[in-house]
Amino acid sequence: MQSISIFIFLLIFIFCLIATFTFIYYLYRIRKYNETIEEDIDDDITANVIEKFFNYKKKKKRKF
């Protein structure tokens, strides 16, 4: 009887370990994915500012 309870305890313990590491892994992946999205947004904002600046300079040249 005692060996069965130890076996059940070990099964539950291993399951909890697997669940914990899986949870940590998915949190890491979500954080990494969010960082790449933020970098893409920053790159898009920079590209838009540069594009607007050059379009403004072109329009300014045409007036003169």
XYZ file of C-alpha atoms in Angstrom:
64
model
C 0.000 0.000 0.000
C 2.815 2.376 0.840
C 4.608 1.716 -2.468
C 1.427 2.629 -4.381
C 1.111 5.946 -2.553
C 4.794 6.733 -3.218
C 4.265 5.890 -6.895
C 1.211 8.179 -7.102
C 3.138 10.956 -5.332
C 6.012 10.619 -7.812
C 3.595 10.747 -10.759
C 1.982 13.922 -9.431
C 5.402 15.454 -8.688
C 6.719 14.701 -12.196
C 3.527 16.084 -13.731
C 3.919 19.308 -11.729
C 7.549 19.652 -12.822
C 6.608 19.205 -16.478
C 3.748 21.700 -16.142
C 6.015 24.253 -14.428
C 8.750 24.083 -17.062
C 6.189 24.179 -19.871
C 4.625 27.301 -18.333
C 8.033 28.991 -17.989
C 8.905 28.083 -21.591
C 5.680 29.574 -22.949
C 6.147 32.748 -20.875
C 9.647 33.065 -22.361
C 8.297 32.601 -25.889
C 5.535 35.184 -25.356
C 8.030 37.718 -23.977
C 10.420 37.109 -26.874
C 7.541 37.486 -29.370
C 6.451 40.768 -27.755
C 10.014 42.130 -27.935
C 10.184 41.409 -31.669
C 6.819 43.140 -32.166
C 8.073 46.211 -30.275
C 11.227 46.286 -32.423
C 9.124 46.062 -35.589
C 6.896 48.909 -34.392
C 9.955 51.043 -33.594
C 11.409 50.305 -37.037
C 8.095 51.216 -38.700
C 7.878 54.499 -36.783
C 11.461 55.385 -37.726
C 10.821 54.499 -41.369
C 7.651 56.632 -41.430
C 9.459 59.639 -39.947
C 12.304 59.354 -42.469
C 9.854 58.911 -45.342
C 7.807 61.957 -44.305
C 10.993 64.018 -43.951
C 12.165 63.184 -47.488
C 8.690 63.768 -48.935
C 8.622 67.163 -47.202
C 12.023 68.070 -48.656
C 10.854 67.049 -52.155
C 7.703 69.167 -51.855
C 9.751 72.089 -50.582
C 12.135 71.843 -53.562
C 9.239 71.851 -56.038
C 7.886 75.135 -54.670
C 11.118 76.989 -55.408
